[in-house]
Tab-separated table of C-alpha atoms and ligand atoms in Angstrom:
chain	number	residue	atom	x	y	z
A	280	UNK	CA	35.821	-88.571	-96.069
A	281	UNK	CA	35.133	-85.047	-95.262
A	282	UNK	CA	34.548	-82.027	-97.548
A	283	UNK	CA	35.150	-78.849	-95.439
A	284	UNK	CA	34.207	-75.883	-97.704
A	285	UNK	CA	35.474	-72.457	-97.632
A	286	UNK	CA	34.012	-69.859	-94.954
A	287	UNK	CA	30.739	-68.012	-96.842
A	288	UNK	CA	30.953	-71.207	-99.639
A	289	UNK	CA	27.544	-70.349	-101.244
A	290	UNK	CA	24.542	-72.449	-101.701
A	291	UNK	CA	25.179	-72.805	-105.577
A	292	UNK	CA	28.876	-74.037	-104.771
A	293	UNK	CA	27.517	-76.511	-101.296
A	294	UNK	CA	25.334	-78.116	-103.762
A	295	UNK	CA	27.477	-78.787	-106.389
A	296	UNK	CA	29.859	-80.707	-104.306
A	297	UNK	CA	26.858	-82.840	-102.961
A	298	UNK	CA	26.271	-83.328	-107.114
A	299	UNK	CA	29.775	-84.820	-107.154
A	300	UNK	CA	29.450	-86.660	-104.384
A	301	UNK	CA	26.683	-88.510	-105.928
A	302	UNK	CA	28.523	-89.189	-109.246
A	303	UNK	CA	30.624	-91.001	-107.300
A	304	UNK	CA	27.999	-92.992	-105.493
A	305	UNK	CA	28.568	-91.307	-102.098
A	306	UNK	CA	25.794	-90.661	-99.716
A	307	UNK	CA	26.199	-86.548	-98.613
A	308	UNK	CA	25.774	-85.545	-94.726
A	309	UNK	CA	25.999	-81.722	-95.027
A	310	UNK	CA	26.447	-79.774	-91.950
A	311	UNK	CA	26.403	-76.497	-91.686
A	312	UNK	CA	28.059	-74.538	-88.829
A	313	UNK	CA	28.360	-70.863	-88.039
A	314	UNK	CA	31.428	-70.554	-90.269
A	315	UNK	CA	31.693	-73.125	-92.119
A	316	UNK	CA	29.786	-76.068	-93.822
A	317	UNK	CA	31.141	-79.844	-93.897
A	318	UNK	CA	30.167	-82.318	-96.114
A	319	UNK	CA	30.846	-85.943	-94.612
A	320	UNK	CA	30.722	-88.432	-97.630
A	321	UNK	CA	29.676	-91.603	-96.482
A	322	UNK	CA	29.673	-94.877	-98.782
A	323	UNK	CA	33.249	-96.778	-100.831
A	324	UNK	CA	35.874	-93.880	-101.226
A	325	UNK	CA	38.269	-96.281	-103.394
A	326	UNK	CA	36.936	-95.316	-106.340
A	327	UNK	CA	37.007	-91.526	-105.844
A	328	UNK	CA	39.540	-88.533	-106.828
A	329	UNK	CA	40.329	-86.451	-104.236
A	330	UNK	CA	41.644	-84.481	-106.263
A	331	UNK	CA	38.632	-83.059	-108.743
A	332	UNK	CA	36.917	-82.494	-104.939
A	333	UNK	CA	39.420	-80.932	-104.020
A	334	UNK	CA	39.452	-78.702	-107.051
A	335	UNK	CA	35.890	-77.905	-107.198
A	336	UNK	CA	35.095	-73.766	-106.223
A	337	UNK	CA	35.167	-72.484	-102.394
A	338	UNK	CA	36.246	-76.368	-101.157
A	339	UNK	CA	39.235	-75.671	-98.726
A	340	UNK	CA	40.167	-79.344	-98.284
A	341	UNK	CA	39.125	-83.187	-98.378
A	342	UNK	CA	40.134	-85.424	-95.259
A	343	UNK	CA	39.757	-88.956	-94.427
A	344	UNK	CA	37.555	-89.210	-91.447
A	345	UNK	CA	39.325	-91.646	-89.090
A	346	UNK	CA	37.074	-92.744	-86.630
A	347	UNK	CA	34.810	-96.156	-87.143
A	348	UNK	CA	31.738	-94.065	-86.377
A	349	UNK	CA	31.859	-90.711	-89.099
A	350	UNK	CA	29.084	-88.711	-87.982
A	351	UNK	CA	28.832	-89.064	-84.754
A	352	UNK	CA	32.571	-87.754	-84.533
A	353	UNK	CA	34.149	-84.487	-83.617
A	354	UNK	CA	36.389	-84.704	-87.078
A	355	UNK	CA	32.810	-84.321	-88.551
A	356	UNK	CA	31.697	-81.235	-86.506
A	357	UNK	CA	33.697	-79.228	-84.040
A	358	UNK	CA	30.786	-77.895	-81.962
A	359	UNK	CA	29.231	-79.660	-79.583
A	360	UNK	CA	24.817	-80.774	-80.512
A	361	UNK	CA	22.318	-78.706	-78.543
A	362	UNK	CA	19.069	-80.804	-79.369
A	363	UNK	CA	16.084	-79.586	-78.027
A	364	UNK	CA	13.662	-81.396	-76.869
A	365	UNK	CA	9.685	-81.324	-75.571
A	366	UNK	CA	6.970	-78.922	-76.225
A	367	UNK	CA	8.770	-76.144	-75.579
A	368	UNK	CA	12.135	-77.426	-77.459
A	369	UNK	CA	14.157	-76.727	-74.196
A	370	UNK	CA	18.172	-77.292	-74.950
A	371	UNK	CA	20.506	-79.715	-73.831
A	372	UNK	CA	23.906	-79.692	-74.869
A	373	UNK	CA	25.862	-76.216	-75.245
A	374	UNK	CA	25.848	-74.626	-72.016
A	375	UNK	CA	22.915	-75.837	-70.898
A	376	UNK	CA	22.885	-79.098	-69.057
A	377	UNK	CA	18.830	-80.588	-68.892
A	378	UNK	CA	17.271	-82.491	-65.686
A	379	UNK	CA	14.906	-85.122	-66.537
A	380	UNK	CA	13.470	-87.221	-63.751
A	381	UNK	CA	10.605	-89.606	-63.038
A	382	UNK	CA	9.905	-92.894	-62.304
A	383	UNK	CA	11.123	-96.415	-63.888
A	384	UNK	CA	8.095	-97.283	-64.746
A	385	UNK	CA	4.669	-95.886	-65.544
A	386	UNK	CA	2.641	-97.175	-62.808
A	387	UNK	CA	-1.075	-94.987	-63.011
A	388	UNK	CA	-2.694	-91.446	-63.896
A	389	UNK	CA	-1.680	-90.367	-60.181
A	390	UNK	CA	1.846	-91.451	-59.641
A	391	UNK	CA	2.872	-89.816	-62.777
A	392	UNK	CA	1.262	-86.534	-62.435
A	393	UNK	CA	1.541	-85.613	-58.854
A	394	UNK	CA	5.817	-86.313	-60.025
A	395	UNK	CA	5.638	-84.465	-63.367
A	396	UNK	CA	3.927	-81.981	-61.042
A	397	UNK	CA	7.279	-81.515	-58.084
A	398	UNK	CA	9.732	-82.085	-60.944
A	399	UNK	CA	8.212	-79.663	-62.565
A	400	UNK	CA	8.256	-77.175	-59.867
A	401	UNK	CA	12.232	-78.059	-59.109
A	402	UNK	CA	13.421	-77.063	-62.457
A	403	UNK	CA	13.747	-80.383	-64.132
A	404	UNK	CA	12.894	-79.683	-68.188
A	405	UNK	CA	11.911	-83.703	-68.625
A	406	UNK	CA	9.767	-86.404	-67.102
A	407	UNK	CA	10.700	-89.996	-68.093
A	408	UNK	CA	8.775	-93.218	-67.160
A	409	UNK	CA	8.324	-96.751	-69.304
A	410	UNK	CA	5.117	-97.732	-70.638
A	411	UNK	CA	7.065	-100.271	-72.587
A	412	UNK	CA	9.251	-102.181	-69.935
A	413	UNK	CA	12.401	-105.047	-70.645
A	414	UNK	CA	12.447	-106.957	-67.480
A	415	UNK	CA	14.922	-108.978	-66.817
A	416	UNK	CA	11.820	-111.605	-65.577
A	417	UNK	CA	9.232	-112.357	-67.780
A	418	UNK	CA	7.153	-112.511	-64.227
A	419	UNK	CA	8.338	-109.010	-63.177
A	420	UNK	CA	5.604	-105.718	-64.581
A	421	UNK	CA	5.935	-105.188	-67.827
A	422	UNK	CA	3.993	-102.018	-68.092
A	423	UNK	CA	1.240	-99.972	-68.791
A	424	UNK	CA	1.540	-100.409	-72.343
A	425	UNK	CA	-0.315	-97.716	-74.494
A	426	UNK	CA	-2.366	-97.114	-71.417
A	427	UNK	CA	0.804	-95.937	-69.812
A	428	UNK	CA	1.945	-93.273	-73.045
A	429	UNK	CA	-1.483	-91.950	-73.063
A	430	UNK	CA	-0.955	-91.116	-69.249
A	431	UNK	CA	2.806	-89.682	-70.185
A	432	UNK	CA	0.865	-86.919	-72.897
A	433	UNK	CA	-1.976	-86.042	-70.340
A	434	UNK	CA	1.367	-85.113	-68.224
A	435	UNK	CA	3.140	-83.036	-70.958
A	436	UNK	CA	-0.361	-81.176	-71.624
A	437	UNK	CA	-0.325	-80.354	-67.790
A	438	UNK	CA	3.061	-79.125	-67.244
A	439	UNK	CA	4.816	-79.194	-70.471
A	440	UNK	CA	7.736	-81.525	-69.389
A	441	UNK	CA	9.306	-83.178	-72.224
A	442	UNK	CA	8.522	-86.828	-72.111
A	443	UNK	CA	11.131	-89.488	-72.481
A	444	UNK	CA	9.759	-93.013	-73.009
A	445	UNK	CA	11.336	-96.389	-73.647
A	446	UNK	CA	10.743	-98.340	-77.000
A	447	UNK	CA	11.493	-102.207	-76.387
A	448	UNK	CA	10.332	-103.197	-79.773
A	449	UNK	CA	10.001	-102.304	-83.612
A	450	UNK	CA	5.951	-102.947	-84.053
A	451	UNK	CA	6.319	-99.517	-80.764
A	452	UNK	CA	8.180	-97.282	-82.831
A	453	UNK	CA	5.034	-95.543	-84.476
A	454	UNK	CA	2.590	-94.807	-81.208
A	455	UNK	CA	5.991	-94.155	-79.404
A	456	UNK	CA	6.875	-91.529	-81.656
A	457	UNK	CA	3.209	-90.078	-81.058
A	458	UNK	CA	2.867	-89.744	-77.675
A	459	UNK	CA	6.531	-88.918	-76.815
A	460	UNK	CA	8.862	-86.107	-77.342
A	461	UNK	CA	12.414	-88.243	-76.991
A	462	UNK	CA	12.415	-92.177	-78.015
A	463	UNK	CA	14.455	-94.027	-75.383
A	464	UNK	CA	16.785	-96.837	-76.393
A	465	UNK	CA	17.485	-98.846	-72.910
A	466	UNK	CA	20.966	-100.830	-72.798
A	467	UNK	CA	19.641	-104.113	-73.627
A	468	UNK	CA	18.608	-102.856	-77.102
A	469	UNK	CA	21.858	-100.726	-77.827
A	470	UNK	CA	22.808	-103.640	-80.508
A	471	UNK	CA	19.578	-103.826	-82.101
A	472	UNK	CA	20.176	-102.520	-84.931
A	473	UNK	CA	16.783	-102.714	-86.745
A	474	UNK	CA	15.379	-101.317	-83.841
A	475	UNK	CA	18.155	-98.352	-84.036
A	476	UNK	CA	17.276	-97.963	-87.847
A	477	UNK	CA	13.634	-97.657	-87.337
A	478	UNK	CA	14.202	-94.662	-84.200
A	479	UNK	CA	16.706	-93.187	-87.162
A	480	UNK	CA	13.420	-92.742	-89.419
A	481	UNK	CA	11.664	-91.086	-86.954
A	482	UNK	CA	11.762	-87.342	-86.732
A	483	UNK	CA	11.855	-87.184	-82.358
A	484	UNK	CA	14.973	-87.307	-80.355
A	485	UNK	CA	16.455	-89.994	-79.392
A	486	UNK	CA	18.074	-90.842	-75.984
A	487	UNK	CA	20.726	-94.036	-76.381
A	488	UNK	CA	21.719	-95.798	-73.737
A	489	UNK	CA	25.208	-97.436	-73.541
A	490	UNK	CA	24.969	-101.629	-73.653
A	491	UNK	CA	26.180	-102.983	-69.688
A	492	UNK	CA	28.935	-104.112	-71.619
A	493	UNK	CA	29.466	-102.151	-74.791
A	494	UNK	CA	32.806	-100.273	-74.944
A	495	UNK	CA	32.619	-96.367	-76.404
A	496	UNK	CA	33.410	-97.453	-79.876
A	497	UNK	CA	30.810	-99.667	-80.028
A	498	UNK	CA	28.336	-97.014	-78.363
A	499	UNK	CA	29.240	-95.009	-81.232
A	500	UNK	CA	28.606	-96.265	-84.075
A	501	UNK	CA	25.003	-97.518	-82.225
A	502	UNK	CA	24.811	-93.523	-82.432
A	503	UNK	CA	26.010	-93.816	-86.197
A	504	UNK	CA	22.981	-96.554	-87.117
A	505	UNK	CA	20.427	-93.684	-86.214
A	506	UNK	CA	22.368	-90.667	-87.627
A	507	UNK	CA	23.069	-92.696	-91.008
A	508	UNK	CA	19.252	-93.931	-90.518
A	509	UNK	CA	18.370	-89.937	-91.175
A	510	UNK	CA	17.947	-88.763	-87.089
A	511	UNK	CA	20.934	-86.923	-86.230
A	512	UNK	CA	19.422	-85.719	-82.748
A	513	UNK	CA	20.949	-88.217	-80.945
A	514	UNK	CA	21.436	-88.019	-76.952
A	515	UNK	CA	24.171	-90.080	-75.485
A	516	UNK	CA	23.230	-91.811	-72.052
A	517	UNK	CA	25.745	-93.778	-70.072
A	518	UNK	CA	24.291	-95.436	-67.596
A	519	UNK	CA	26.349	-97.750	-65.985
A	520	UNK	CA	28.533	-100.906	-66.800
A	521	UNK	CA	28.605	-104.484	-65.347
A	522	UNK	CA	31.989	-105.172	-63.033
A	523	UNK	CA	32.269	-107.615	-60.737
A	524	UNK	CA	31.603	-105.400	-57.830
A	525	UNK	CA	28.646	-105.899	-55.876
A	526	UNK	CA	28.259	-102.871	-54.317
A	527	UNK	CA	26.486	-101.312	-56.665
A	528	UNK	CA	24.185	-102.561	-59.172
A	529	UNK	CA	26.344	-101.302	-62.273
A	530	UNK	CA	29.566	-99.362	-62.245
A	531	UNK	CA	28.909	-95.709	-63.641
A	532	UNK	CA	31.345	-94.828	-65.605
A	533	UNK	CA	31.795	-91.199	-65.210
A	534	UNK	CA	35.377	-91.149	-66.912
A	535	UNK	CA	33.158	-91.757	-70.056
A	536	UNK	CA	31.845	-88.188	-70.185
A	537	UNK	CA	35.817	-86.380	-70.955
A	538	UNK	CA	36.398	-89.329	-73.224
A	539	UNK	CA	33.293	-89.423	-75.421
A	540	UNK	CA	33.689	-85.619	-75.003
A	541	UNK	CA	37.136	-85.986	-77.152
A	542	UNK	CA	35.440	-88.327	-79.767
A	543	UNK	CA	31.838	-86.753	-80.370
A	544	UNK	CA	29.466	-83.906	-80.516
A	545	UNK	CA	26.500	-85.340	-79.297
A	546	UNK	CA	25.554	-84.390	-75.831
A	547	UNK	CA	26.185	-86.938	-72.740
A	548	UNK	CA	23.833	-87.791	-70.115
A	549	UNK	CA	24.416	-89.382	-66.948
A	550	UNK	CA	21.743	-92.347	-65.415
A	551	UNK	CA	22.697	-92.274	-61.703
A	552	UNK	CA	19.605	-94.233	-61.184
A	553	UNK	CA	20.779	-97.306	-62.963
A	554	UNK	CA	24.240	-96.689	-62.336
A	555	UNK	CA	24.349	-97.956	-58.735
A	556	UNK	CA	21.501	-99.128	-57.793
A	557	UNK	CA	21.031	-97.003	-54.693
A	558	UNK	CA	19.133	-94.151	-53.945
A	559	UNK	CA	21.394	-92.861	-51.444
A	560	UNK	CA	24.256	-92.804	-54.168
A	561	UNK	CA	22.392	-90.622	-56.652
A	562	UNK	CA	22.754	-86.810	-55.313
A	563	UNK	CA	26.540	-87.458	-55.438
A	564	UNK	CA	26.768	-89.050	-58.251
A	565	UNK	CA	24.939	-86.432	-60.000
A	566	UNK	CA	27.106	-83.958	-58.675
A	567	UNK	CA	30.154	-85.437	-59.971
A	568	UNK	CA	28.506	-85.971	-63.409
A	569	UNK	CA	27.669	-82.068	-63.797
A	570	UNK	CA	30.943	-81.302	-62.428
A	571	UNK	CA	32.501	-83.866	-65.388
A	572	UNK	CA	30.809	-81.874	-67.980
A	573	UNK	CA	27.813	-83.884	-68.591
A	574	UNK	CA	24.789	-81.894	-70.396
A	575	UNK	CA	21.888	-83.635	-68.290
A	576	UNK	CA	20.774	-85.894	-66.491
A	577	UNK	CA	18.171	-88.621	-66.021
A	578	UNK	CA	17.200	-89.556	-62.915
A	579	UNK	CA	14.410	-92.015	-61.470
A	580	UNK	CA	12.557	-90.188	-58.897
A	581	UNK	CA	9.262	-91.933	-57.644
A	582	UNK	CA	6.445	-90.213	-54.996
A	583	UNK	CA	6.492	-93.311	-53.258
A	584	UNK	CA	9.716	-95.529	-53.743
A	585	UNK	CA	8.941	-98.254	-51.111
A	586	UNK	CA	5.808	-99.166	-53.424
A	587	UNK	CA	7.644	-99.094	-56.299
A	588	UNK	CA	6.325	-101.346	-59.356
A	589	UNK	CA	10.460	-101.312	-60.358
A	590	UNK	CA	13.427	-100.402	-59.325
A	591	UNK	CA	12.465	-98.803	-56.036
A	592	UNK	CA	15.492	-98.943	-54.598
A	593	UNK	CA	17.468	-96.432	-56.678
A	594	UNK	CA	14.472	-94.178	-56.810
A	595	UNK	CA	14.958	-90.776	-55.419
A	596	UNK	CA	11.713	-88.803	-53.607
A	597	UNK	CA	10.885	-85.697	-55.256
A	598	UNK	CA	11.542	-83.944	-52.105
A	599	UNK	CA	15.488	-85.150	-52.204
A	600	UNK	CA	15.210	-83.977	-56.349
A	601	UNK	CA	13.903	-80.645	-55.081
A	602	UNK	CA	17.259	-80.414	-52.884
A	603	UNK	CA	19.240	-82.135	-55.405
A	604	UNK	CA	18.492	-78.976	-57.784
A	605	UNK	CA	19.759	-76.404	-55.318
A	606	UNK	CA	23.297	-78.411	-55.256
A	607	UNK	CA	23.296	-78.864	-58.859
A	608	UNK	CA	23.036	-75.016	-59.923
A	609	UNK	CA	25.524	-74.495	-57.616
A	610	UNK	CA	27.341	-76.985	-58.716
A	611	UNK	CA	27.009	-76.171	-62.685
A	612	UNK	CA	27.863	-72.111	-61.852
A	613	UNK	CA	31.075	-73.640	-60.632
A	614	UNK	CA	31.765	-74.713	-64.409
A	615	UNK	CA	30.510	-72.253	-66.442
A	616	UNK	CA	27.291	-74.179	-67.084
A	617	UNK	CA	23.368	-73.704	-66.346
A	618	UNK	CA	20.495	-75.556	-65.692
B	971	LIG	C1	15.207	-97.640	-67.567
B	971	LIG	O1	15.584	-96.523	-67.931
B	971	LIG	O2	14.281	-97.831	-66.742
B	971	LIG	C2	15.974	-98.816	-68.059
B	971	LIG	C3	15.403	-100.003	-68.175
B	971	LIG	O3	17.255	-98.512	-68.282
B	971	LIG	P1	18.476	-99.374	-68.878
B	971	LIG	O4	18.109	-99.659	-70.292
B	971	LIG	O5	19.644	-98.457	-68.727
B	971	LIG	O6	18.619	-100.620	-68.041
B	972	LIG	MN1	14.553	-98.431	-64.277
């Protein structure tokens, strides 16, 4: 249920609602817009009376919020999130649309700094890389481990990139949190929902990535475990699906940026990278995505892809992000957007 309040519904007459709320055992989500303020009541309605809500001063009306997930919907709030992220709590969402790049994984001091370095220097507002990493092999490099976070903060302190960085498991959460600006959720972890809880608590960012075979309403209320957690600076990433095609390594679905566009606020970003599978698919991909309406991107770009500790093969060079860039603020001019 939703509470939408009157335009310039004071403080005294905001709080008093969230006092009814209460009394009937409701948790209160206030959010306050430009306008107008919202009050999403979360918890069992049966017992409540519209009505004496309804009646209370400056409330304008009380609506049942339809959707499965109830924060993380548009019914809840008509803008669209800007979170900011990083040390210098650069947008995305809104018009802005936010680059981050770097590689898979977090591989040594030199790899990651001579790339937060060129990203930098193209524009890009965020380096990502996994200390933490959930290969499919137990055989495969499982990262850096703290080792590799300490190596993501010397980066930040050098070029103040905002650094995104995967936690794989609940006992990460904490040092995650301290060494990183945005707490990456990776696919295989979209339904773990203690995991999702625990990122919820936190007060960073978080970047969710869509399960390989989670559908959008099941992506949503993933968002909805961190929102209801406390976190509502959630950042949606789709990143590809599995098909049956072999072509690529997943199928991006782009047609999920206008449809998640019609069912939530939060800001959409686009994985190229694990999306196909191939380097040489990522510039276009990207430039469809901006052209879509995403509001970023995030985009594994390695110095030296052939050497690759993972996923080498859909690792761009910084050189081809550097000319990526160019296309891409041509491309977001094109729709009213900027990077
Ligand atoms: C990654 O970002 O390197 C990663 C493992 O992504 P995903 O969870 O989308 O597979
Ligand atoms: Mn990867």
């Amino acid at each position: 249920m939703i509470v939408v309040m009157k335009p310039g519904a004071s403080k005294e007459c905001i709080q008093h609602v969230i006092d009814l709320v209460h009394d009937y055992g409701l948790k209160d989500h206030p959010i306050y817009g430009t306008d107008q303020t919202v009050i999403a009541c979360i918890g069992d309605k049966r017992a409540v009376d519209k009505g004496a809500i309804e009646n209370a001063p400056m409330v304008e009306k009380v609506m049942p919020i339809l959707a499965p997930y109830k924060m993380a919907s548009l019914e809840v709030k008509k803008e669209i999130s800007q979170i900011c992220i990083g040390p210098n709590q650069t947008p995305i969402g809104g018009t802005k649309i936010g680059i981050i790049a770097g590689p898979c994984s977090v591989e040594s001091r030199e790899q990651i700094l001579t790339t937060a370095n060129a990203i930098k220097d193209a524009g890009c507002i965020g380096l990502r890389g996994g200390a933490y990493k959930p290969r499919t092999s137990p055989y495969s490099f499982q990262g850096l481990g703290l080792e590799g976070l300490k190596i993501l903060a010397e980066a930040r302190q050098q070029t103040e990139l905002a650094i995104i960085t995967e936690v794989i498991g609940l006992e990460q959460v904490e040092s995650v949190a301290e060494y990183s600006d945005v707490l990456q959720i990776g696919a295989r972890n979209m339904q773990h929902y203690p995991l999702l809880e625990a990122v919820g608590k936190t007060n960073k960012p978080v970047l969710l990535k869509r399960g390989m075979s989670a559908t959008l309403d099941e992506f949503l209320l993933a968002a909805e475990y961190i929102i209801n957690a406390g976190n509502p600076n959630v950042i949606l990433c789709e990143r590809g699906i599995r098909t049956y095609e072999g072509y690529v390594r997943n199928t991006l679905a782009l047609a999920a940026i206008p449809a998640l566009r019609e069912r939530t606020h939060l800001p959409i970003v686009i994985d190229p990278s694990h999306g196909t599978g191939h380097a040489y698919m990522v510039p276009s991909m990207c430039l469809a995505a901006v052209a879509a309406g995403a509001d970023g991107l995030i985009i594994e770009c390695h110095p030296d892809p052939e050497h690759a500790a993972s996923d080498g093969a859909q690792s761009i060079t910084p050189k081809i992000m550097a000319e990526l860039m160019v296309k891409l603020r041509r491309v977001a001019e094109a729709v009213d957007r900027e990077l």
